[in-house]
Coordinates of C-alpha atoms in Angstrom, one line a residue:
Chain Z
M1 CA -0.3 -0.1 0.2
N2 CA 1.3 3.5 -0.8
D3 CA 1.0 5.7 2.1
I4 CA -1.0 8.7 2.2
E5 CA -1.1 11.7 4.8
L6 CA -3.8 13.9 5.7
V7 CA -2.8 17.4 5.6
S8 CA -6.2 19.1 6.1
A9 CA -10.0 18.4 5.9
N10 CA -12.7 20.9 5.5
K11 CA -16.6 20.1 5.4
S12 CA -17.8 21.6 2.0
F13 CA -21.4 21.2 1.0
G14 CA -22.2 17.9 3.3
G15 CA -18.9 16.1 2.0
W16 CA -15.2 16.8 2.5
Q17 CA -12.4 18.9 1.0
K18 CA -9.2 17.3 1.8
R19 CA -5.4 17.7 0.9
Y20 CA -3.1 14.7 1.3
R21 CA 0.9 14.3 1.1
H22 CA 2.4 11.2 -0.6
Q23 CA 5.9 10.4 -1.7
S24 CA 5.4 10.0 -5.7
K25 CA 7.7 7.8 -7.3
A26 CA 7.1 9.4 -11.0
L27 CA 8.6 12.7 -9.7
R28 CA 10.8 11.6 -6.9
C29 CA 9.6 14.1 -4.3
D30 CA 6.7 14.4 -1.8
M31 CA 3.7 15.7 -3.3
V32 CA 0.3 17.3 -2.0
F33 CA -3.3 16.7 -3.9
G34 CA -6.8 17.8 -2.9
I35 CA -9.6 15.6 -3.4
Y36 CA -13.3 16.5 -2.9
L37 CA -15.4 13.4 -1.5
P38 CA -19.2 14.4 -2.0
P39 CA -21.5 13.4 0.4
Q40 CA -22.2 10.3 -1.5
A41 CA -18.6 9.0 -0.6
D42 CA -19.8 7.8 2.5
Q43 CA -22.7 5.4 0.9
G44 CA -20.4 2.7 -0.3
K45 CA -20.9 2.9 -4.1
P46 CA -17.8 3.7 -6.0
L47 CA -17.9 7.3 -7.5
P48 CA -16.4 8.5 -10.5
V49 CA -13.7 11.0 -10.7
L50 CA -13.1 14.2 -12.6
Y51 CA -9.2 15.0 -12.6
W52 CA -8.6 19.0 -12.7
L53 CA -5.4 20.2 -13.9
S54 CA -4.5 23.7 -12.7
G55 CA -2.7 26.5 -14.6
L56 CA 0.8 28.3 -14.4
T57 CA 1.7 29.3 -11.0
C58 CA -1.2 27.4 -9.4
N59 CA -0.9 24.4 -6.9
D60 CA -3.8 22.2 -5.7
E61 CA -5.7 25.1 -3.7
N62 CA -6.5 27.1 -6.5
F63 CA -9.5 25.3 -8.0
S64 CA -10.8 24.1 -4.6
Q65 CA -11.1 27.5 -3.4
K66 CA -11.9 29.5 -6.4
A67 CA -14.0 27.5 -8.7
G68 CA -17.0 26.9 -6.4
A69 CA -17.3 23.3 -8.1
Q70 CA -18.1 21.6 -5.0
R71 CA -21.8 22.8 -4.9
L72 CA -22.6 20.7 -8.0
A73 CA -20.2 17.9 -7.6
A74 CA -22.3 17.3 -4.1
E75 CA -25.6 17.0 -5.8
L76 CA -24.1 14.7 -8.6
G77 CA -21.9 12.3 -6.4
M78 CA -19.0 13.4 -8.3
V79 CA -15.2 13.0 -6.8
L80 CA -12.9 16.1 -7.9
V81 CA -9.1 15.5 -7.6
M82 CA -6.9 18.4 -7.9
P83 CA -3.2 17.6 -8.6
D84 CA -0.3 20.1 -8.1
T85 CA 1.3 21.5 -11.2
S86 CA 4.9 20.4 -10.9
P87 CA 7.1 18.3 -8.6
R88 CA 8.2 20.3 -5.4
G89 CA 10.5 20.6 -2.5
E90 CA 14.2 20.8 -2.1
G91 CA 16.1 19.1 -4.8
V92 CA 13.7 20.0 -7.6
P93 CA 15.3 22.3 -10.0
D94 CA 13.6 25.2 -10.9
D95 CA 13.8 28.1 -13.8
A96 CA 17.3 29.9 -13.0
A97 CA 15.4 33.3 -13.2
G98 CA 12.3 32.2 -11.1
A99 CA 10.0 32.6 -14.0
Y100 CA 6.3 32.0 -13.5
D101 CA 6.2 30.0 -16.8
F102 CA 8.9 27.2 -16.5
G103 CA 9.5 24.9 -13.8
L104 CA 8.0 24.8 -10.5
G105 CA 4.4 25.4 -10.6
A106 CA 4.7 25.1 -14.4
G107 CA 5.3 21.3 -15.1
F108 CA 3.3 21.6 -18.4
Y109 CA 1.9 17.7 -17.8
V110 CA 4.7 16.2 -19.8
N111 CA 7.7 13.9 -19.4
A112 CA 10.8 15.9 -19.5
T113 CA 13.9 14.0 -21.5
Q114 CA 16.5 16.8 -20.9
L115 CA 18.8 17.3 -17.9
P116 CA 18.4 18.5 -15.3
W117 CA 14.8 18.2 -15.6
A118 CA 14.2 14.6 -16.6
E119 CA 14.7 13.5 -12.9
H120 CA 11.5 14.9 -11.5
Y121 CA 9.8 16.6 -14.1
R122 CA 7.2 13.8 -15.2
M123 CA 4.0 15.3 -14.6
Y124 CA 2.1 13.4 -17.3
D125 CA 3.0 10.0 -15.8
Y126 CA 1.8 11.4 -12.5
V127 CA -1.3 12.6 -13.7
V128 CA -2.0 9.7 -16.1
D129 CA -0.9 6.7 -14.1
E130 CA 0.3 7.1 -10.5
L131 CA -2.2 9.5 -9.1
P132 CA -5.1 7.7 -10.5
A133 CA -3.8 4.5 -9.0
L134 CA -3.4 6.1 -5.8
I135 CA -6.9 7.4 -5.7
E136 CA -8.2 4.3 -6.9
E137 CA -6.6 2.5 -4.2
H138 CA -7.4 4.8 -1.2
F139 CA -10.8 6.3 -2.1
P140 CA -14.3 4.7 -3.0
V141 CA -14.1 5.5 -6.6
S142 CA -14.6 3.7 -9.6
D143 CA -12.2 3.7 -12.7
Q144 CA -14.7 5.7 -14.2
R145 CA -12.6 9.3 -15.1
S146 CA -12.9 12.5 -16.9
I147 CA -10.4 15.1 -17.1
S148 CA -10.5 18.9 -17.5
G149 CA -8.1 22.0 -16.8
H150 CA -7.3 25.4 -17.1
S151 CA -4.6 27.1 -19.3
M152 CA -1.6 24.7 -19.1
G153 CA -3.9 22.5 -17.5
G154 CA -6.4 22.8 -20.4
H155 CA -3.1 21.9 -22.3
G156 CA -2.7 18.8 -20.1
A157 CA -6.4 17.7 -19.9
L158 CA -6.7 17.5 -23.8
V159 CA -3.0 15.7 -24.3
C160 CA -3.9 13.1 -21.4
A161 CA -7.3 12.4 -23.0
L162 CA -6.0 12.4 -26.8
R163 CA -3.0 10.2 -26.0
N164 CA -5.1 7.7 -23.9
P165 CA -8.0 6.3 -25.9
G166 CA -10.3 4.6 -23.3
R167 CA -8.9 6.1 -20.4
Y168 CA -11.3 8.9 -19.9
R169 CA -15.1 9.2 -20.3
S170 CA -15.0 12.6 -21.1
V171 CA -12.8 15.7 -21.7
S172 CA -12.8 19.5 -21.4
A173 CA -11.1 22.4 -20.9
F174 CA -11.2 26.1 -20.0
A175 CA -8.7 28.5 -22.0
P176 CA -6.2 25.8 -22.8
I177 CA -3.0 26.1 -24.7
T178 CA -4.1 24.4 -27.7
H179 CA -0.6 24.6 -29.7
P180 CA 2.3 24.8 -27.5
L181 CA 4.4 24.2 -30.8
D182 CA 3.4 27.5 -31.9
C183 CA 3.3 30.0 -28.8
P184 CA 5.8 31.6 -26.5
W185 CA 4.9 29.5 -23.6
G186 CA 5.2 26.3 -25.1
H187 CA 8.6 26.9 -26.7
K188 CA 10.0 27.7 -23.5
A189 CA 8.7 24.9 -21.9
L190 CA 8.9 22.2 -24.4
G191 CA 12.4 23.4 -25.5
N192 CA 13.7 23.1 -21.8
Y193 CA 11.9 19.6 -20.8
L194 CA 12.5 18.1 -24.1
G195 CA 15.2 19.7 -26.1
N196 CA 15.5 21.3 -29.5
D197 CA 13.9 18.4 -31.6
R198 CA 10.5 19.7 -32.4
Q199 CA 9.7 16.2 -33.5
S200 CA 9.6 15.2 -30.1
W201 CA 7.3 18.0 -29.1
K202 CA 4.3 16.8 -31.3
Q203 CA 3.1 14.3 -29.0
W204 CA 2.4 17.0 -26.5
D205 CA 0.5 19.5 -28.6
A206 CA -3.3 19.1 -28.9
C207 CA -3.5 20.5 -32.3
E208 CA -1.1 17.5 -33.5
L209 CA -2.4 14.8 -31.5
I210 CA -6.0 15.4 -32.6
A211 CA -5.1 14.6 -36.3
E212 CA -4.2 10.9 -35.4
A213 CA -6.3 10.6 -32.3
E214 CA -8.1 6.8 -32.2
E215 CA -10.6 7.8 -30.0
R216 CA -13.4 10.6 -30.9
L217 CA -14.0 12.0 -27.7
P218 CA -16.0 15.3 -28.0
L219 CA -14.0 17.9 -26.6
L220 CA -15.7 20.9 -24.7
V221 CA -13.6 24.1 -24.6
D222 CA -14.6 27.4 -23.0
Q223 CA -12.5 30.5 -24.1
G224 CA -12.9 34.1 -22.8
E225 CA -12.7 36.5 -25.4
A226 CA -11.4 39.3 -23.0
D227 CA -8.6 36.8 -22.1
N228 CA -5.1 38.6 -22.3
F229 CA -3.3 35.4 -23.5
L230 CA -5.8 34.7 -26.2
T231 CA -4.2 35.6 -29.4
E232 CA -0.1 35.1 -28.5
Q233 CA -0.5 31.7 -26.1
L234 CA -4.0 30.1 -26.4
K235 CA -5.1 30.0 -30.0
P236 CA -8.5 28.3 -30.1
E237 CA -8.5 28.8 -33.5
A238 CA -5.6 26.3 -34.2
L239 CA -7.8 23.8 -32.1
E240 CA -10.8 24.7 -34.0
A241 CA -8.8 24.1 -37.6
A242 CA -7.2 21.0 -36.3
A243 CA -10.4 19.2 -35.3
Q244 CA -12.1 20.4 -38.2
A245 CA -9.6 18.9 -40.4
A246 CA -9.8 15.6 -38.5
G247 CA -13.3 15.4 -38.0
H248 CA -13.0 15.5 -34.5
P249 CA -16.1 16.8 -32.2
L250 CA -15.1 20.2 -30.6
T251 CA -17.6 22.5 -29.1
L252 CA -15.7 25.8 -28.7
R253 CA -17.5 28.5 -27.0
R254 CA -16.3 31.9 -27.3
Q255 CA -17.5 33.8 -24.0
P256 CA -17.6 37.5 -24.6
G257 CA -15.9 39.7 -22.1
Y258 CA -14.8 36.9 -19.9
D259 CA -11.0 36.9 -18.9
H260 CA -8.2 34.2 -18.0
S261 CA -9.4 34.3 -14.2
Y262 CA -11.0 31.9 -12.0
Y263 CA -14.1 34.3 -12.2
F264 CA -14.5 32.9 -15.5
I265 CA -13.9 29.1 -14.6
A266 CA -16.7 29.6 -11.7
S267 CA -18.9 31.3 -14.4
F268 CA -18.9 28.1 -16.6
I269 CA -17.9 25.3 -14.4
N270 CA -21.2 24.0 -14.0
D271 CA -21.6 23.4 -17.7
H272 CA -18.5 21.5 -17.5
L273 CA -19.6 19.1 -14.5
R274 CA -22.8 18.6 -16.4
H275 CA -20.7 17.5 -19.5
H276 CA -18.6 15.2 -17.4
G277 CA -21.5 13.9 -15.2
K278 CA -23.4 12.9 -18.5
A279 CA -20.4 11.0 -19.6
L280 CA -20.0 9.6 -16.1
G281 CA -23.5 8.1 -15.9
L282 CA -24.5 10.7 -13.4
L283 CA -27.2 12.5 -15.3
Chain W
M1 CA -19.0 64.1 -6.4
N2 CA -16.6 61.7 -4.6
D3 CA -14.5 60.2 -7.1
I4 CA -13.8 56.5 -7.5
E5 CA -11.0 54.9 -9.4
L6 CA -11.6 51.4 -11.1
V7 CA -8.8 48.8 -10.0
S8 CA -9.9 45.8 -11.8
A9 CA -13.0 44.2 -13.6
N10 CA -13.7 40.6 -13.8
K11 CA -16.8 39.4 -15.7
S12 CA -18.8 37.0 -13.6
F13 CA -21.9 35.1 -14.1
G14 CA -22.7 37.6 -16.8
G15 CA -22.3 40.7 -14.4
W16 CA -18.7 42.1 -13.2
Q17 CA -16.9 41.7 -10.2
K18 CA -15.0 45.0 -9.9
R19 CA -12.6 46.8 -7.2
Y20 CA -12.3 50.5 -6.7
R21 CA -10.3 52.8 -4.8
H22 CA -11.5 56.1 -3.0
Q23 CA -10.5 58.4 -0.6
S24 CA -12.4 57.7 2.5
K25 CA -13.3 60.8 4.8
A26 CA -14.1 58.6 7.7
L27 CA -10.9 56.7 7.8
R28 CA -8.7 59.5 6.4
C29 CA -6.9 56.9 4.0
D30 CA -7.4 55.5 0.6
M31 CA -9.6 52.3 0.6
V32 CA -10.1 49.8 -1.9
F33 CA -13.8 48.4 -2.1
G34 CA -15.3 45.3 -4.1
I35 CA -18.6 45.3 -5.6
Y36 CA -20.4 42.5 -7.7
L37 CA -22.8 44.1 -10.4
P38 CA -25.4 41.3 -11.6
P39 CA -26.0 41.5 -15.2
Q40 CA -29.6 43.3 -14.2
A41 CA -27.2 46.2 -13.5
D42 CA -27.4 47.1 -17.0
Q43 CA -31.3 47.3 -17.1
G44 CA -31.8 50.5 -15.5
K45 CA -33.9 49.6 -12.8
P46 CA -32.1 50.3 -9.4
L47 CA -31.1 47.2 -7.6
P48 CA -30.8 46.2 -3.7
V49 CA -27.5 45.9 -2.2
L50 CA -26.0 43.2 0.3
Y51 CA -23.3 44.8 2.5
W52 CA -20.6 41.6 3.3
L53 CA -18.2 42.3 6.3
S54 CA -15.3 40.2 6.3
G55 CA -13.2 38.7 9.0
L56 CA -9.7 39.2 10.5
T57 CA -6.9 39.2 8.2
C58 CA -9.2 39.6 5.2
N59 CA -9.6 42.3 2.9
D60 CA -12.4 42.9 0.0
E61 CA -11.1 39.9 -2.0
N62 CA -11.6 36.8 0.3
F63 CA -15.6 36.8 -0.1
S64 CA -15.4 37.7 -3.9
Q65 CA -13.0 34.8 -4.8
K66 CA -14.1 32.3 -2.4
A67 CA -17.6 32.3 -1.4
G68 CA -19.2 31.6 -4.7
A69 CA -21.9 34.2 -4.3
Q70 CA -21.9 35.9 -7.2
R71 CA -23.9 32.8 -8.9
L72 CA -27.0 33.2 -7.1
A73 CA -26.7 37.2 -6.7
A74 CA -26.6 37.1 -10.6
E75 CA -30.1 35.1 -10.5
L76 CA -31.5 37.4 -7.9
G77 CA -30.4 40.6 -9.3
M78 CA -28.5 41.6 -6.0
V79 CA -25.5 43.8 -5.8
L80 CA -23.1 42.5 -3.5
V81 CA -20.6 45.2 -1.8
M82 CA -17.6 44.0 0.2
P83 CA -15.4 46.7 1.9
D84 CA -11.9 45.8 3.3
T85 CA -11.7 45.1 7.3
S86 CA -9.6 48.2 8.3
P87 CA -8.0 51.3 7.3
R88 CA -4.9 50.8 5.1
G89 CA -1.7 52.6 4.0
E90 CA 1.1 54.7 5.1
G91 CA 0.3 56.5 8.1
V92 CA -2.4 54.0 9.6
P93 CA -1.0 52.7 12.8
D94 CA -0.9 48.9 13.4
D95 CA -0.5 46.5 16.4
A96 CA 3.2 47.0 17.7
A97 CA 4.0 43.2 17.1
G98 CA 2.0 43.0 13.8
A99 CA -0.7 40.6 15.6
Y100 CA -3.3 39.4 13.0
D101 CA -6.3 40.2 15.7
F102 CA -5.8 43.7 16.0
G103 CA -4.7 46.8 13.9
L104 CA -4.8 46.3 10.1
G105 CA -7.1 43.8 8.7
A106 CA -8.8 43.9 12.3
G107 CA -10.8 47.1 12.6
F108 CA -13.8 45.3 14.7
Y109 CA -16.4 47.6 12.8
V110 CA -16.0 50.1 15.5
N111 CA -15.2 53.8 15.9
A112 CA -12.1 54.1 18.1
T113 CA -11.7 56.7 20.7
Q114 CA -8.5 56.1 22.1
L115 CA -5.0 57.4 20.5
P116 CA -3.3 56.3 18.4
W117 CA -6.2 54.7 16.7
A118 CA -8.9 57.3 16.9
E119 CA -7.5 59.2 13.8
H120 CA -8.3 56.5 11.4
Y121 CA -10.2 53.3 12.9
R122 CA -13.4 54.7 12.3
M123 CA -14.9 51.2 10.0
Y124 CA -18.4 51.8 11.8
D125 CA -18.8 55.3 10.1
Y126 CA -17.3 54.1 7.0
V127 CA -19.4 50.9 6.8
V128 CA -22.7 52.4 7.9
D129 CA -22.7 55.7 6.4
E130 CA -20.0 56.7 4.0
L131 CA -19.8 53.7 1.8
P132 CA -23.4 53.2 1.2
A133 CA -23.7 56.7 0.1
L134 CA -20.6 56.3 -1.9
I135 CA -22.3 53.2 -3.6
E136 CA -25.7 54.9 -3.8
E137 CA -23.9 57.8 -5.8
H138 CA -22.1 56.0 -8.3
F139 CA -23.9 52.7 -9.1
P140 CA -27.6 51.5 -10.3
V141 CA -28.8 50.7 -6.9
S142 CA -31.6 51.5 -4.5
D143 CA -31.4 52.5 -0.9
Q144 CA -32.8 49.1 0.1
R145 CA -29.9 47.5 1.8
S146 CA -29.1 44.4 3.8
I147 CA -25.9 43.2 5.6
S148 CA -24.2 40.1 6.5
G149 CA -20.5 39.2 7.3
H150 CA -18.0 36.4 9.0
S151 CA -16.5 36.1 12.5
M152 CA -15.4 39.9 13.1
G153 CA -17.6 40.6 10.3
G154 CA -20.5 38.6 11.7
H155 CA -20.4 40.9 14.8
G156 CA -19.8 43.9 12.9
A157 CA -23.1 42.9 10.8
L158 CA -24.9 42.3 13.9
V159 CA -24.1 45.8 15.5
C160 CA -24.6 47.7 12.4
A161 CA -28.1 46.2 12.3
L162 CA -28.8 46.5 15.6
R163 CA -27.9 50.0 16.3
N164 CA -29.6 51.4 12.8
P165 CA -33.3 50.5 13.1
G166 CA -34.9 50.9 9.5
R167 CA -31.3 51.1 7.8
Y168 CA -31.2 47.5 6.8
R169 CA -34.2 45.2 5.4
S170 CA -32.4 41.9 6.9
V171 CA -29.2 40.9 8.6
S172 CA -27.2 37.4 9.1
A173 CA -23.9 36.2 10.4
F174 CA -21.5 33.3 9.6
A175 CA -19.5 32.4 12.7
P176 CA -20.0 35.8 14.3
I177 CA -17.8 37.3 17.2
T178 CA -21.3 37.5 19.2
H179 CA -20.0 38.8 23.0
P180 CA -16.9 40.8 22.5
L181 CA -17.2 41.9 26.0
D182 CA -16.5 38.3 26.9
C183 CA -14.0 36.9 24.6
P184 CA -10.1 37.4 24.1
W185 CA -10.4 39.0 20.7
G186 CA -13.1 41.5 21.7
H187 CA -11.1 42.2 25.1
K188 CA -8.1 43.2 23.2
A189 CA -9.7 45.2 20.4
L190 CA -12.2 47.0 22.4
G191 CA -9.9 47.7 25.2
N192 CA -7.3 49.2 22.6
Y193 CA -9.6 50.9 20.5
L194 CA -12.0 52.3 23.2
G195 CA -10.3 52.3 26.4
N196 CA -10.7 50.5 29.8
D197 CA -14.4 51.8 30.6
R198 CA -16.2 48.7 29.7
Q199 CA -19.5 50.3 29.9
S200 CA -18.7 52.1 26.4
W201 CA -18.0 48.9 25.1
K202 CA -21.8 47.6 25.4
Q203 CA -22.6 49.9 22.5
W204 CA -20.4 47.4 20.0
D205 CA -21.6 44.3 21.4
A206 CA -24.6 42.2 19.7
C207 CA -25.7 40.4 22.9
E208 CA -25.9 43.8 24.6
L209 CA -27.5 45.6 22.0
I210 CA -30.2 42.9 21.6
A211 CA -31.6 43.7 24.9
E212 CA -32.8 47.2 23.6
A213 CA -32.9 46.9 20.1
E214 CA -35.8 49.1 18.6
E215 CA -36.2 46.8 15.6
R216 CA -37.0 43.0 15.9
L217 CA -35.0 42.3 12.6
P218 CA -35.0 38.5 12.7
L219 CA -31.0 37.3 12.7
L220 CA -30.1 34.1 10.7
V221 CA -27.1 32.8 12.1
D222 CA -25.0 29.9 10.7
Q223 CA -22.1 28.5 13.3
G224 CA -20.0 25.3 12.2
E225 CA -19.5 23.0 15.3
A226 CA -16.2 21.8 14.4
D227 CA -15.1 25.6 14.4
N228 CA -11.7 26.1 16.1
F229 CA -12.6 29.3 17.8
L230 CA -16.2 28.3 18.8
T231 CA -16.0 28.0 22.4
E232 CA -13.4 30.6 23.7
Q233 CA -14.3 33.2 21.0
L234 CA -17.7 33.0 19.3
K235 CA -20.0 31.9 21.8
P236 CA -23.4 31.6 19.8
E237 CA -25.1 30.5 23.2
A238 CA -24.7 34.0 24.6
L239 CA -26.5 35.2 21.5
E240 CA -29.1 32.7 21.9
A241 CA -29.6 33.5 25.6
A242 CA -29.6 37.4 24.8
A243 CA -32.1 37.0 22.2
Q244 CA -34.3 34.5 24.1
A245 CA -34.3 37.0 26.7
A246 CA -35.3 39.9 24.7
G247 CA -37.8 38.2 22.6
H248 CA -35.7 38.9 19.6
P249 CA -36.2 36.2 16.7
L250 CA -32.9 34.4 16.0
T251 CA -32.6 31.2 13.8
L252 CA -29.2 30.0 15.0
R253 CA -28.3 26.9 12.8
R254 CA -25.5 24.7 14.4
Q255 CA -23.8 22.8 11.4
P256 CA -22.2 19.4 12.2
G257 CA -18.7 19.0 11.0
Y258 CA -18.0 22.7 9.9
D259 CA -15.1 24.8 10.3
H260 CA -14.5 28.4 10.4
S261 CA -13.0 28.6 6.8
Y262 CA -14.5 29.8 3.5
Y263 CA -15.5 26.1 2.9
F264 CA -18.0 26.6 5.3
I265 CA -19.2 30.0 3.9
A266 CA -19.6 28.5 0.6
S267 CA -21.8 25.8 1.7
F268 CA -24.4 28.1 3.1
I269 CA -24.2 31.6 1.3
N270 CA -27.2 30.5 -0.8
D271 CA -29.2 30.3 2.1
H272 CA -28.3 33.8 3.6
L273 CA -28.6 35.2 -0.1
R274 CA -32.2 33.9 -0.2
H275 CA -32.7 35.3 3.4
H276 CA -31.9 38.6 2.0
G277 CA -33.7 38.4 -1.3
K278 CA -36.9 37.8 0.2
A279 CA -36.2 40.7 2.7
L280 CA -35.3 42.9 -0.4
G281 CA -38.2 41.8 -2.4
L282 CA -36.3 39.6 -5.0
L283 CA -37.6 36.6 -4.1

């Protein structure tokens, strides 16, 4: 049994918002994750799980504190799991200048191949394999999984789903980095984590993956039209073009006036929970 | 016209979460407040306002980011106003040791009489008079007001309502400091702001005020039973006894398992918004 240690527990909408610490094998460091257990978790029947991947600079708490997702998760009987956004702790290398968009808080949900990053920065393995195995070992959950995320985490959610047919019942994203091969955040992160061979970047790019996806899982994407990062970093039009070219189902909603913040996420999180709830058999 | 300067604006549930800075006459410093304008604010009809008073260490953002109140406020057509918890800025004195429970972030919604506090620490005048006048001058709101708050802000909400018959349509509180005359937080704050004459403290104590309230506005209070501050600082049983002795209507709900955090507030904020919405004619 892989141990987990309770960090905190707050009752929330009749269920429990908890944080746990554990030793990650994939990341070779201690990690903290958040989990929301709705009231139905006490009733014995295994519940489905929505994994939420956060964006740059976030940890496991941004979503749990600001998205307001617990209200509907408690109604639906959906477990929410919120990992951190990078390996953490002493010995984990960070961007030399402490930049917000690389290193700590910016794991980009890839498996790094370049030193010094390759030893710890394996967030893809952590999110796709290690964490779900841990969750399914310790909590009253089924193996029915869905995945969503914001910005860097929206990129992560799309990549995890597109690369793993059958692993998720549904996927969605808020303001995802759709095309890291063609934006400054992507160039910096993939260049450092994976090296200069851009061919190797393609397996971490939703627009590239969508062309050859074995499973046509419908994508739900919300994008604020007043998002400061829209044009340079996020490029929803690239995802739209790739989905159209591949015949991949995509619902892209451009939301007038909304920005990149959690006020945007909170405004539409219920639509995403219902999207996942339907796929997970809760609605 | 008293100027206000926009600090930030985030679209939220079809309306706008905004922050403004202004020069406060009551507090003799610049202050920032938050306001949620629901979508109905664009339609011309003046909307009622719920004032939210936050607790120790908070500023105007804790409630707007963590309570999830905008969702129902947008449905109801209710404006939310969130002041800061103390005067701020250079020249405003703070607790000598930087304690969290006195000075900056801990104005206790009183008018201080003792030096050096009396010059700036007049949060009662700010919250009851100056801020509503400013809001009613600049925004499409009516003079229909309600008030709520958390912990120190719950104390503030009860005191503001009990002292001002006719000024608020309804009042509620989460985990309020009910009886500052009889708890360590109250002794420290009132002793410093008001001096050692405990007779002068009574006008800032809900349990004292309730005995002579001219208006029997029903009180709605939620209190978590797993709140770390319950026994020593909050004392809901004192409020219950005072209300019973005075024949004052009180609905005190003890919520098993809930703590002092915003997870508790988020879980029950909709009940409070509906309580106020009914009194404000929105339901």
